[in-house]
mmCIF file of C-alpha atoms and ligand atoms in Angstrom:
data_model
loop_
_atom_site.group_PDB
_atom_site.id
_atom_site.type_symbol
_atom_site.label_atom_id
_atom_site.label_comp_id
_atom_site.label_asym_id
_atom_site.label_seq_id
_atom_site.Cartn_x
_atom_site.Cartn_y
_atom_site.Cartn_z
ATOM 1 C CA UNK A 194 15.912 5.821 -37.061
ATOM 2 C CA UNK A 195 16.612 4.033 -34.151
ATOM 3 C CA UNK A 196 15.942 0.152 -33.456
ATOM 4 C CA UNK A 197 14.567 0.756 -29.938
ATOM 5 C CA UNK A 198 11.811 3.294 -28.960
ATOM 6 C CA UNK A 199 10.026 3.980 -25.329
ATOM 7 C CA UNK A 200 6.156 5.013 -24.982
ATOM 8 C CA UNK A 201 5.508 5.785 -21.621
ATOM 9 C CA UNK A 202 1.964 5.175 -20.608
ATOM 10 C CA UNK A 203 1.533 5.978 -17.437
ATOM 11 C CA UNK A 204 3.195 7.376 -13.770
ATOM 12 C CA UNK A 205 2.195 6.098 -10.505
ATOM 13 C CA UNK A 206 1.112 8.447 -8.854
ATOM 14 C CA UNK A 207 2.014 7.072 -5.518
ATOM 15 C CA UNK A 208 5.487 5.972 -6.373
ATOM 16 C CA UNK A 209 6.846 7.561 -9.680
ATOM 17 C CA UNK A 210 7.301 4.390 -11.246
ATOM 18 C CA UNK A 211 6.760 4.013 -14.775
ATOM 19 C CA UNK A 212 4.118 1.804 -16.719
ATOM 20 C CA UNK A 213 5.632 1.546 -20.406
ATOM 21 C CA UNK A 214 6.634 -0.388 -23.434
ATOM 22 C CA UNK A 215 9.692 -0.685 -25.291
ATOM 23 C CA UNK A 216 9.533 -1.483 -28.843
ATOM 24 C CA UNK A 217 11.937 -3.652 -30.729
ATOM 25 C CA UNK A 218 12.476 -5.275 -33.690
ATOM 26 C CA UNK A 219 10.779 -8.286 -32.563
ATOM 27 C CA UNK A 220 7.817 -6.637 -30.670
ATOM 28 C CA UNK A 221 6.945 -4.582 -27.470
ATOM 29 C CA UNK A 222 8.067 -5.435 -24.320
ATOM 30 C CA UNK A 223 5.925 -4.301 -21.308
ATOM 31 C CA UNK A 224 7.784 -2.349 -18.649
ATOM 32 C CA UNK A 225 8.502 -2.327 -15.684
ATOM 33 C CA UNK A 226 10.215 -6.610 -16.794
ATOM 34 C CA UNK A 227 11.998 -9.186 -15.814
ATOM 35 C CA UNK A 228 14.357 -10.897 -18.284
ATOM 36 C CA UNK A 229 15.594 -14.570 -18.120
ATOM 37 C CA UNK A 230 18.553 -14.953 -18.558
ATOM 38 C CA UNK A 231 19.877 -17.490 -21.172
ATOM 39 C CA UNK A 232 23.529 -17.609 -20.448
ATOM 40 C CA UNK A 233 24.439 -19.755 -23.531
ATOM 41 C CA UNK A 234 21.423 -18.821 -25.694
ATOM 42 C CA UNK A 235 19.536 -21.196 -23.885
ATOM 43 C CA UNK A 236 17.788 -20.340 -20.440
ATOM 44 C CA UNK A 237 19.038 -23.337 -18.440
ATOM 45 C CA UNK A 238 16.898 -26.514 -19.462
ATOM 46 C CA UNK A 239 13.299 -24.100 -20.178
ATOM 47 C CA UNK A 240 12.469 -24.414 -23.837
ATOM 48 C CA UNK A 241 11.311 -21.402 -25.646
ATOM 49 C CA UNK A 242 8.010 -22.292 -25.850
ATOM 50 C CA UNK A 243 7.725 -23.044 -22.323
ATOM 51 C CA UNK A 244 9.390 -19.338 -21.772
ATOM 52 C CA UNK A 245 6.470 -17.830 -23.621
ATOM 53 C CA UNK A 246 3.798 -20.080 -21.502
ATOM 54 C CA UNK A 247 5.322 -18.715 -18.310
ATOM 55 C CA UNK A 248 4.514 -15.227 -20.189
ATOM 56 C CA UNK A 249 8.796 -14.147 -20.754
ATOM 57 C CA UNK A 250 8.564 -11.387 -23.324
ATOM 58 C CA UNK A 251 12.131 -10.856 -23.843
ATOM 59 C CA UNK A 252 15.361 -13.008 -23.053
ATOM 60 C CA UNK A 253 19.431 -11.782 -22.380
ATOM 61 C CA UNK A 254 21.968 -13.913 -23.447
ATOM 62 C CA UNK A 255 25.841 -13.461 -22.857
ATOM 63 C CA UNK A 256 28.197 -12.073 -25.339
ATOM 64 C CA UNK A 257 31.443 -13.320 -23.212
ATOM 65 C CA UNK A 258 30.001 -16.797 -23.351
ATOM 66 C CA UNK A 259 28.918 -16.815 -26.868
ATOM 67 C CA UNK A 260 31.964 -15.192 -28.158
ATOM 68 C CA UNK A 261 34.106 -18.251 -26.130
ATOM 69 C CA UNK A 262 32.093 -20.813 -27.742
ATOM 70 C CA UNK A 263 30.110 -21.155 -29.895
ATOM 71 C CA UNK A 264 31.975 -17.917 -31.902
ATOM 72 C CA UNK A 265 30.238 -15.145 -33.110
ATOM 73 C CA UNK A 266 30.753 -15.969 -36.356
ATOM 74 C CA UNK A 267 28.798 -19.174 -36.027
ATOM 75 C CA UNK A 268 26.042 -17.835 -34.474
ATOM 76 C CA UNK A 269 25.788 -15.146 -37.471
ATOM 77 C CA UNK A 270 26.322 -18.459 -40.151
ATOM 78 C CA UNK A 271 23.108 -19.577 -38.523
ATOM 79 C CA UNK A 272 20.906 -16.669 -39.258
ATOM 80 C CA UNK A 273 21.660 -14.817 -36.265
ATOM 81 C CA UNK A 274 20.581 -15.325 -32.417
ATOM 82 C CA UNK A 275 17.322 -15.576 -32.857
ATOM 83 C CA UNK A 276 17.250 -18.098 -35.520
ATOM 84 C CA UNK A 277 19.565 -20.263 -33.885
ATOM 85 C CA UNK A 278 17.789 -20.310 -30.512
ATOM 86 C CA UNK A 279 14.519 -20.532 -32.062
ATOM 87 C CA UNK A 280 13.766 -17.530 -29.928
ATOM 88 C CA UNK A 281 11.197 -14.994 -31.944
ATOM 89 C CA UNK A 282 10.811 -12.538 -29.442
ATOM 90 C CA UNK A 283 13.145 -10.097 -28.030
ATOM 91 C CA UNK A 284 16.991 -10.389 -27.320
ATOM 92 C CA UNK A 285 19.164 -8.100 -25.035
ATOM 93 C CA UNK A 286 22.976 -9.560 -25.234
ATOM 94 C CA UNK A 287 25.398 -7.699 -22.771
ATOM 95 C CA UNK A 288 28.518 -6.681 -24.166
ATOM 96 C CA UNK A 289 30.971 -9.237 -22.328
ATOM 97 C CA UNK A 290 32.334 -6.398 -20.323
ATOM 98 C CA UNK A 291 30.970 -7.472 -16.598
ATOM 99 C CA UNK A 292 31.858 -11.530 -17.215
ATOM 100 C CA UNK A 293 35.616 -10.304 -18.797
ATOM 101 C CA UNK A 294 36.044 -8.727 -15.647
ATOM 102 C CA UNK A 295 34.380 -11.342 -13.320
ATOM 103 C CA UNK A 296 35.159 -14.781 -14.673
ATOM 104 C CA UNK A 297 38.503 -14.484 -16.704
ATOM 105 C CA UNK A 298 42.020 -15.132 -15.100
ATOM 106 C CA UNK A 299 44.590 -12.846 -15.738
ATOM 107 C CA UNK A 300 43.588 -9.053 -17.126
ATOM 108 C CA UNK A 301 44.992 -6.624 -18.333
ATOM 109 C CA UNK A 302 43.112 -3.623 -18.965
ATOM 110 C CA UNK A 303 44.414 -0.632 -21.119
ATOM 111 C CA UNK A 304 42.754 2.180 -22.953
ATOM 112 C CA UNK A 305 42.662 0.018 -26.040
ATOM 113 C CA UNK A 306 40.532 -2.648 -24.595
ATOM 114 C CA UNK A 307 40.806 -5.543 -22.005
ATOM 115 C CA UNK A 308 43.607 -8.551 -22.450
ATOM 116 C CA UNK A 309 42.438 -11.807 -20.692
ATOM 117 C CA UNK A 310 42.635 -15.721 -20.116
ATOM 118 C CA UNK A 311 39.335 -17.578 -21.409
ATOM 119 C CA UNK A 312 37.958 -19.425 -18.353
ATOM 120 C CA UNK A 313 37.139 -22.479 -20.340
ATOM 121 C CA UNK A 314 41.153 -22.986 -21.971
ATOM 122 C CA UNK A 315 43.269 -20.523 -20.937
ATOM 123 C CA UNK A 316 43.706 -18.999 -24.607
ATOM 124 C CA UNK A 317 44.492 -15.621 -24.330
ATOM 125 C CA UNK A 318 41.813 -13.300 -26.072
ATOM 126 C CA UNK A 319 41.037 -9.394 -26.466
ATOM 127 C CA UNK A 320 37.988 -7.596 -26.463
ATOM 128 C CA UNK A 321 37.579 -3.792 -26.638
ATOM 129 C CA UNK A 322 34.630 -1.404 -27.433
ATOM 130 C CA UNK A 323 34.813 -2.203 -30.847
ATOM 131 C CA UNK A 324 35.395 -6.072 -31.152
ATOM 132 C CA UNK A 325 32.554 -6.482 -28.168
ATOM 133 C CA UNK A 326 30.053 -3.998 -30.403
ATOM 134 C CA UNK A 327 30.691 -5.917 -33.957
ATOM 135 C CA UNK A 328 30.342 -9.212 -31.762
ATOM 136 C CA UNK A 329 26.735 -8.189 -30.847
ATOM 137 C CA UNK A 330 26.433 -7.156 -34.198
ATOM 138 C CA UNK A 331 26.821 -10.630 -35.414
ATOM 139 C CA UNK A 332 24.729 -12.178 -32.621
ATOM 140 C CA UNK A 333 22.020 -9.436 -34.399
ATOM 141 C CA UNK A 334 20.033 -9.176 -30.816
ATOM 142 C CA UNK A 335 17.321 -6.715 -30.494
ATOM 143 C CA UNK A 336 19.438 -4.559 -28.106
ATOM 144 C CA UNK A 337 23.147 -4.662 -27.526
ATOM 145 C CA UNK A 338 24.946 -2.884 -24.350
ATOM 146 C CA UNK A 339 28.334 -0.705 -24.612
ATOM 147 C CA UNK A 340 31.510 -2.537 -23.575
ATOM 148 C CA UNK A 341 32.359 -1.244 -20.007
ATOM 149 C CA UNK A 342 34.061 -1.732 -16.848
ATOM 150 C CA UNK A 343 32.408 -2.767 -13.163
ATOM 151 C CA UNK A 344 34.542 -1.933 -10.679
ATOM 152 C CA UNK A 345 34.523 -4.488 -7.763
ATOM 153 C CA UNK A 346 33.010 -3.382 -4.364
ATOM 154 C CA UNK A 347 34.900 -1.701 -2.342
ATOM 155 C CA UNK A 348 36.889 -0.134 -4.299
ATOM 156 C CA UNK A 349 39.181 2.883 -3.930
ATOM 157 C CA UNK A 350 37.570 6.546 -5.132
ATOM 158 C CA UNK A 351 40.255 7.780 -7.458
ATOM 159 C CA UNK A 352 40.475 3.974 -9.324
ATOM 160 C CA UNK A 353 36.451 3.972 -9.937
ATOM 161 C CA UNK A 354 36.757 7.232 -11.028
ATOM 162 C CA UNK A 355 39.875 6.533 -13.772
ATOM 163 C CA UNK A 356 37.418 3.749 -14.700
ATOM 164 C CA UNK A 357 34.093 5.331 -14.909
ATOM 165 C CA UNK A 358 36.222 7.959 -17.245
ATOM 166 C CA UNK A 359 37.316 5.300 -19.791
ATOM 167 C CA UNK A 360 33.529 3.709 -19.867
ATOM 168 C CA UNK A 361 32.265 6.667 -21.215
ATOM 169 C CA UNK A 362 35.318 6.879 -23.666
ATOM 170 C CA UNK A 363 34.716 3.202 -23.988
ATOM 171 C CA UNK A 364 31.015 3.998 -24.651
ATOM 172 C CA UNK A 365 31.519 6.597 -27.215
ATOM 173 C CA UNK A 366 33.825 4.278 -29.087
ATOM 174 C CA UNK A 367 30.755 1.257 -29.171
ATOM 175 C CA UNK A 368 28.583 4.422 -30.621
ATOM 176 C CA UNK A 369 31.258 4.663 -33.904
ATOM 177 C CA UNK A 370 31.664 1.134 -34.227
ATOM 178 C CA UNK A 371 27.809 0.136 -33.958
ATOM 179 C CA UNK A 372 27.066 -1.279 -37.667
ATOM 180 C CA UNK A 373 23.925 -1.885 -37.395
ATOM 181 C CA UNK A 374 22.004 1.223 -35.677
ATOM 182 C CA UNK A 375 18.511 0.893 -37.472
ATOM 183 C CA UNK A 376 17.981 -2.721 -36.584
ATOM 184 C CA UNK A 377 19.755 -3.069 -32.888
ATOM 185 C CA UNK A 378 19.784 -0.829 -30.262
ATOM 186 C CA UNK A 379 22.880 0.160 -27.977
ATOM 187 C CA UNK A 380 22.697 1.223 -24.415
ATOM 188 C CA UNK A 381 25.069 2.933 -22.581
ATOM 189 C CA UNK A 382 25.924 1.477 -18.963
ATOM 190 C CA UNK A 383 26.491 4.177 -15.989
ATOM 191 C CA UNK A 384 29.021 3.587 -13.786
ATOM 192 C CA UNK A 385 30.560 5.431 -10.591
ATOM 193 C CA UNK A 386 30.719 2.997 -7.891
ATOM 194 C CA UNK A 387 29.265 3.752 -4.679
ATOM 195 C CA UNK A 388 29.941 7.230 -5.440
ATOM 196 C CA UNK A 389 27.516 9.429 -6.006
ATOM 197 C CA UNK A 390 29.593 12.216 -7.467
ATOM 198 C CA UNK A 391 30.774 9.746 -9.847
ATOM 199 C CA UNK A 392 27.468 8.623 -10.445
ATOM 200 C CA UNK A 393 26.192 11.610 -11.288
ATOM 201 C CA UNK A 394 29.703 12.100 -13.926
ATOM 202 C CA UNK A 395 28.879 8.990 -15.850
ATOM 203 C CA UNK A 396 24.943 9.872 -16.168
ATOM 204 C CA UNK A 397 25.662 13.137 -17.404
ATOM 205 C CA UNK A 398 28.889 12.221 -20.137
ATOM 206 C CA UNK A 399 26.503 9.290 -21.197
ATOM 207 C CA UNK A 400 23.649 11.037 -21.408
ATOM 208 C CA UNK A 401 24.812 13.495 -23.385
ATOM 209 C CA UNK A 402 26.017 11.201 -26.528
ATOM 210 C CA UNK A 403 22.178 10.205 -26.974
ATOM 211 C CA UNK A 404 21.812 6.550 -26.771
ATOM 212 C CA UNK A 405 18.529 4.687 -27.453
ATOM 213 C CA UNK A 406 18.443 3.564 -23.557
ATOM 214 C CA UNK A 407 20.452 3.799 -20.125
ATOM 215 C CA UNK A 408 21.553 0.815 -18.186
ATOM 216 C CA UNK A 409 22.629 1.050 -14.344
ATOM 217 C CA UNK A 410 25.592 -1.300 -13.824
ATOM 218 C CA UNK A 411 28.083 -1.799 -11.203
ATOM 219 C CA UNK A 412 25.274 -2.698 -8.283
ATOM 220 C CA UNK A 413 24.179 -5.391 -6.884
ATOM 221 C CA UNK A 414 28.007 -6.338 -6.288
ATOM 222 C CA UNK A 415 28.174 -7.052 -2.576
ATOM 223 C CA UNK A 416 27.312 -3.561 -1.215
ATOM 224 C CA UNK A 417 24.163 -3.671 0.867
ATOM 225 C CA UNK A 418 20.837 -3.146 -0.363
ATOM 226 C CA UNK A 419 20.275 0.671 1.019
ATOM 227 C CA UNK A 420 23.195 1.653 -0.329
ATOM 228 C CA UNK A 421 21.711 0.238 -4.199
ATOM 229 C CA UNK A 422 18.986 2.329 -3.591
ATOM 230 C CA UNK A 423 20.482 5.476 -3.037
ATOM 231 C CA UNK A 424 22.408 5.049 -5.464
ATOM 232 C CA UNK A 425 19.552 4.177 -8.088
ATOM 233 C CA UNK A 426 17.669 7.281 -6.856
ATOM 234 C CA UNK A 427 21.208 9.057 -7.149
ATOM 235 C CA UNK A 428 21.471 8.474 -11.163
ATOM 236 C CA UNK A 429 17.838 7.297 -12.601
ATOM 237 C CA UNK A 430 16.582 11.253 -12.196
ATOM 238 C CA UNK A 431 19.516 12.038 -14.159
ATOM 239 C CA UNK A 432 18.370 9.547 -17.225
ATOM 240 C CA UNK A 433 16.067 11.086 -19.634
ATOM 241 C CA UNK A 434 12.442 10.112 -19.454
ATOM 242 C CA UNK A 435 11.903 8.886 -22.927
ATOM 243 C CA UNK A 436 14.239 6.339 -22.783
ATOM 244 C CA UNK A 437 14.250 2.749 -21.221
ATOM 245 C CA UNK A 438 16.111 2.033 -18.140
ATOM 246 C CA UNK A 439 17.754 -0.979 -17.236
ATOM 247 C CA UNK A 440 19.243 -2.406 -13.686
ATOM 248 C CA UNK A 441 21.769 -5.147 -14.559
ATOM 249 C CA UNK A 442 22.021 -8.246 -12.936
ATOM 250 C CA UNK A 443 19.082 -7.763 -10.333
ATOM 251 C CA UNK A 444 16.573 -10.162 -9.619
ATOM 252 C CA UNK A 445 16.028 -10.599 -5.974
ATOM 253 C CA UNK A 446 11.938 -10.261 -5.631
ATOM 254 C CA UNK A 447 12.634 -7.329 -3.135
ATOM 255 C CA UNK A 448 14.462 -5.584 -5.365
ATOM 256 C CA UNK A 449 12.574 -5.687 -8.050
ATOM 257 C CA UNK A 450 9.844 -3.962 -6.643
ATOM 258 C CA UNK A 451 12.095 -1.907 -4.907
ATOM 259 C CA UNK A 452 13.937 -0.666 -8.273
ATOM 260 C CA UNK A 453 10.440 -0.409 -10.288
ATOM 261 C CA UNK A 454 9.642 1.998 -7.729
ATOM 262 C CA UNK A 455 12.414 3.955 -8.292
ATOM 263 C CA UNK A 456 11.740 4.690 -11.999
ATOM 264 C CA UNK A 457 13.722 1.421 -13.690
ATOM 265 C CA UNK A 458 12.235 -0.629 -16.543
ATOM 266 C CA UNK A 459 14.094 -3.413 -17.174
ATOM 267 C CA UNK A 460 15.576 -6.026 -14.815
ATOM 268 C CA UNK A 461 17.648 -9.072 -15.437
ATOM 269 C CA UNK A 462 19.039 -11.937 -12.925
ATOM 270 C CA UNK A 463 20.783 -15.723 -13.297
ATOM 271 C CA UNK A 464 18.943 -16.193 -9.562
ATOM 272 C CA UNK A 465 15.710 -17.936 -10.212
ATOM 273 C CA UNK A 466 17.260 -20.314 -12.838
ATOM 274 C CA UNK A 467 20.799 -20.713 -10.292
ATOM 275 C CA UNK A 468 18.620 -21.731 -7.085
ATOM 276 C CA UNK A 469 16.331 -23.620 -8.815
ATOM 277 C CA UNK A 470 19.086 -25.934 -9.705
ATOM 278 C CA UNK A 471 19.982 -25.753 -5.551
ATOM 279 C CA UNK A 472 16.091 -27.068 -5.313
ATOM 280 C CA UNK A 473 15.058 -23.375 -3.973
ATOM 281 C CA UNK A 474 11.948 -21.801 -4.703
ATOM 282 C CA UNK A 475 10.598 -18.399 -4.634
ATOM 283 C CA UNK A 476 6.983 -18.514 -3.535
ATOM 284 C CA UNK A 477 4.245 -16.071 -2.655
ATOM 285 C CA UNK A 478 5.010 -17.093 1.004
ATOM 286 C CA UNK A 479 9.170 -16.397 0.683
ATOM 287 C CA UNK A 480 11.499 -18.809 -0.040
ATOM 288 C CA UNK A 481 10.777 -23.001 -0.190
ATOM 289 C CA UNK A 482 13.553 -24.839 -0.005
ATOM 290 C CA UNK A 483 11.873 -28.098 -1.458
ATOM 291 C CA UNK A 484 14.341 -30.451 -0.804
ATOM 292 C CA UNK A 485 13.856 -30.435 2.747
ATOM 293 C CA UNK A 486 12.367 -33.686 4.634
ATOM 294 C CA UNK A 487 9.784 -31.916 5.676
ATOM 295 C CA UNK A 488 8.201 -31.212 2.155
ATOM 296 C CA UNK A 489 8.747 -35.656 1.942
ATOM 297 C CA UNK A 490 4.708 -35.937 2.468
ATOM 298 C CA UNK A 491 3.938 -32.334 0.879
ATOM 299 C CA UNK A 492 1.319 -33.141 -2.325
ATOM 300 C CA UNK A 493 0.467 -29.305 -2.642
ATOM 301 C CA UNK A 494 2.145 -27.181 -5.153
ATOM 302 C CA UNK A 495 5.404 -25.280 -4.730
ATOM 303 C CA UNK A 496 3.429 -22.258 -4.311
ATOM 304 C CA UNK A 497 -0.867 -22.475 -3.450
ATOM 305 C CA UNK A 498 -1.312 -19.387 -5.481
ATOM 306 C CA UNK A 499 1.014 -19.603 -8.576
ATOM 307 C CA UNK A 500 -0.639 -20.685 -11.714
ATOM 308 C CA UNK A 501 2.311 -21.940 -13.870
ATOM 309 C CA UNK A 502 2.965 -25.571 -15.271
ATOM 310 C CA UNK A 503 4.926 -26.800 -12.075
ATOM 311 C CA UNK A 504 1.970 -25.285 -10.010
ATOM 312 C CA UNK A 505 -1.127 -26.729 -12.028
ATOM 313 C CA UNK A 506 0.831 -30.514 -11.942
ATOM 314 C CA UNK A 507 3.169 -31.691 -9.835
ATOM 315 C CA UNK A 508 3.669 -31.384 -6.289
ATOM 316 C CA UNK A 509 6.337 -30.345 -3.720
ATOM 317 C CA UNK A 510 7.054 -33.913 -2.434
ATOM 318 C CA UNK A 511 7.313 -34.598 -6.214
ATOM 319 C CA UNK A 512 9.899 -32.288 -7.132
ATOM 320 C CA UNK A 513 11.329 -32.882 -4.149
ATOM 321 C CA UNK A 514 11.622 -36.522 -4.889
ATOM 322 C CA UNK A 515 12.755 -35.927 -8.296
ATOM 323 C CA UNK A 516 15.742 -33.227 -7.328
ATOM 324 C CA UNK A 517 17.108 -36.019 -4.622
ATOM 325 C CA UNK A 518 16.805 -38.337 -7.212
ATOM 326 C CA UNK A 519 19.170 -35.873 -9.898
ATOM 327 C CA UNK A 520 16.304 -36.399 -12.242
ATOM 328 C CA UNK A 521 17.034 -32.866 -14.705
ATOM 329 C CA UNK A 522 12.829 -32.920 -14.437
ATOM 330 C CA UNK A 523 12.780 -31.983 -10.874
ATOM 331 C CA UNK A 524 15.342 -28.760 -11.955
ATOM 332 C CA UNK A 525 13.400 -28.018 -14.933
ATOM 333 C CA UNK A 526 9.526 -27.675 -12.987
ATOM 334 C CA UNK A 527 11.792 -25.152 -10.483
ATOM 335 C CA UNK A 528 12.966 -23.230 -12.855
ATOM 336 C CA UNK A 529 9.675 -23.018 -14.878
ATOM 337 C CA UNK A 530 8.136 -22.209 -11.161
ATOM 338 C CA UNK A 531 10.533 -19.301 -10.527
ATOM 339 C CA UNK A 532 10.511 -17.829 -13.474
ATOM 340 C CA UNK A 533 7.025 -17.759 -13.919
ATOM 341 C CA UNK A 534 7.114 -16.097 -9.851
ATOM 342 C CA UNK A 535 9.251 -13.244 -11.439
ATOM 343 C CA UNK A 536 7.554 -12.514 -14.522
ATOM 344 C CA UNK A 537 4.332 -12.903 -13.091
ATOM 345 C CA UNK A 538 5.223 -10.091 -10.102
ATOM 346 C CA UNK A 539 6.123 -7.780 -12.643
ATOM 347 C CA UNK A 540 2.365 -8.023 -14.251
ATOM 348 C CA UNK A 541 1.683 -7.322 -10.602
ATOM 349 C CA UNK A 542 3.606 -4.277 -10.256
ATOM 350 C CA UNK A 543 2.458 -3.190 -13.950
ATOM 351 C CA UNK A 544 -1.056 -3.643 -12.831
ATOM 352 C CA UNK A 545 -0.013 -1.709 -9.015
ATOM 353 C CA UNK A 546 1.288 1.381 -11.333
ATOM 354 C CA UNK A 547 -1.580 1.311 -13.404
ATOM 355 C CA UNK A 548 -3.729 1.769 -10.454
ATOM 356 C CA UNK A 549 -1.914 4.312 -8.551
ATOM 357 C CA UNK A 550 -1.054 1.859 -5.628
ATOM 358 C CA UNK A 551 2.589 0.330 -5.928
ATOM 359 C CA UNK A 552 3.760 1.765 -2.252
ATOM 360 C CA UNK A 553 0.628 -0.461 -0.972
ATOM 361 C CA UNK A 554 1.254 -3.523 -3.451
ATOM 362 C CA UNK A 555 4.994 -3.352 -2.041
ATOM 363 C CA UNK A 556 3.969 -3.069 1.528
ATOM 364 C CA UNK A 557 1.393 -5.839 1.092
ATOM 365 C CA UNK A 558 4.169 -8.314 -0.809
ATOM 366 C CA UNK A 559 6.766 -7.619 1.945
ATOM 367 C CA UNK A 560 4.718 -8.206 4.301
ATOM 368 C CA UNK A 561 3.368 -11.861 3.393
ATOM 369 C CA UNK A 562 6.706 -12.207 1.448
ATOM 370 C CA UNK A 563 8.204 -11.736 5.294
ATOM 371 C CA UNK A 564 10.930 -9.515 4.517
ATOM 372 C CA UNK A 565 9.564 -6.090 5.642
ATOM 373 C CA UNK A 566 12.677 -5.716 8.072
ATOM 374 C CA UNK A 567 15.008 -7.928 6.416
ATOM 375 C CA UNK A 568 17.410 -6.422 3.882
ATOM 376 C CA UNK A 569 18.852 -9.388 2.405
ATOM 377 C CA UNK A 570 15.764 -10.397 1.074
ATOM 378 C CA UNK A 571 17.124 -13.485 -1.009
HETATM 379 ZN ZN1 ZN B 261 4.480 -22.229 -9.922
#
């Protein structure tokens, strides 16, 4: 039986976008989500109880990272990943694949699996389909992701598709070495560039080896936002219905909505947590940046109609004071504010779907969001 099951509840009708919930070992998770994303198995200075006030269902955490330090092995010493993040809720680790190929020095990719430099030392290390699936194994998260490669953008035709080719070899490979199938769940990740032939190759060679969910990866990269769109609505028609579907590494507000639109369940970002720490945030009104002077006299909240624990507090002049100062509070309320902004727009979008009316929820958010026209959102 697998880990990881989808009940779809409900279509807009306006939209196609899908109201649903994913089940896990560790509960549901209501769909269309946003995941934090705890790099380290910590989201950056947010506790895990302050996670579940802001109303975070589900968290990712990093298999590159955790395999660097603190070693799988440790992690499954300690009970596992939940245990030893005191995290009781849902965990989606990625498979190492995307941060191998964005952070490391010095790779060398073959069939057998990807040789590279460890950012933090230099020591050389290997990972391949099967070390990065037994990894996640260890780390015993909720649902684990098949070991690929994300080409960069641009990128030549005939290299994305040699590489889209070996991430479904790659991907078939995670499927045999997966030791734990009734208690985690592995996705497959499509590929194919900004290709849409390509696209359309990976969707259907994944597809067809039956995982428990689809992810999208390779966007969000650099190309521009239209392009991400066409092509989500390129491959998510080819993903089967009764499975969840996940856009990696998107978080912009924009393209949240956007994506949910387009028939995606799951989204998952470092932005809200990375320009929070810049003193940046995301409000009903578009972006604050609070540490400007003229926020100095500013005693209303970040955001007039957010409800979380910065909101109900502190004010902007506050924070403001605070992130000047380098006081890790001022950081913290920011990234408890932004979070909260995503997680809480999602409930809106749930609640749009629900009531046949996403197109006018999107329209109405872009619109006081003041991005209708502009495409790089944030
Ligand atoms: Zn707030």
């Amino acid at each position: 039986m697998s880990a990881i099951r989808y009940e779809l509840i409900k279509t807009c009708a306006q939209t196609g976008a899908r109201l649903g919930r994913v089940h896990t070992p560790h509960g549901a998770i209501d769909t269309p989500t946003f995941m934090p994303v705890g790099t380290l198995a910590s989201v950056k200075g947010v506790s895990p109880e302050e996670l579940k006030a802001l109303g975070a269902q589900i968290v990712l955490s990093n298999t590159y990272h955790l395999f660097l330090r603190p070693g799988h092995e440790l992690v499954r010493e300690a009970g596992g990943l939940h245990k030893f993040m005191n995290w009781d809720r849902p965990i989606l680790t990625d498979s190492g694949g995307f941060q191998v190929f964005s952070l490391s020095e010095m790779r060398k990719i073959r069939e057998e699996g990807v040789e590279f430099r460890s950012h933090l030392n230099g020591d050389k290390l290997f990972l391949s389909p099967e070390i990065a699936t037994n990894v996640q194994n260890a780390l015993g998260s909720d649902i684990i992701m098949a070991f690929d490669e994300c080409p960069p953008y641009p990128a030549e035709y005939d290299y994305v598709k040699q590489s889209t080719e070996r991430t479904s070899r790659w991907a078939e490979r995670c499927l045999k070495a997966h030791e734990r199938p009734d208690e985690q769940g592995l996705f497959a990740i499509v590929q194919g560039g900004m290709f849409k032939d390509l696209r359309q190759m990976s969707a259907r060679d994944l597809t067809s080896l039956d995982f428990p969910g689809y992810a999208v990866g390779g966007l969000s990269v650099g190309e521009p936002k239209h392009l991400m769109y066409e092509m989500l609505e390129e491959t998510v028609p080819l993903l089967p219905s009764g499975k969840p579907r996940y856009l990696m590494g998107v978080g912009s507000p924009d393209a949240l909505v956007e994506g949910s639109m387009r028939g995606i369940d799951m989204f998952d970002c470092v932005l809200p947590t990375r320009i929070a720490r810049n003193g940046t945030a995301m409000t009903s009104q578009g972006r604050l940046v609070v540490k400007n002077a003229k926020y100095a006299n500013d005693f209303g909240p970040l955001d007039p109609e957010c409800s979380c624990y910065a909101c109900r507090n502190y004010s902007r002049a506050y924070i403001r004071h605070l992130i000047r100062a380098d006081e890790m509070f001022g950081l913290r309320l920011t990234s408890i504010h932004n979070l909260h902004f995503l997680v809480h727009l999602m409930e809106q979008v749930r609640e749009a779907i629900r009531e046949d009316r996403l197109r006018d929820f999107r329209d109405e958010f872009f619109e006081k969001y003041g991005m209708a026209d502009n495409e790089s959102g944030f």
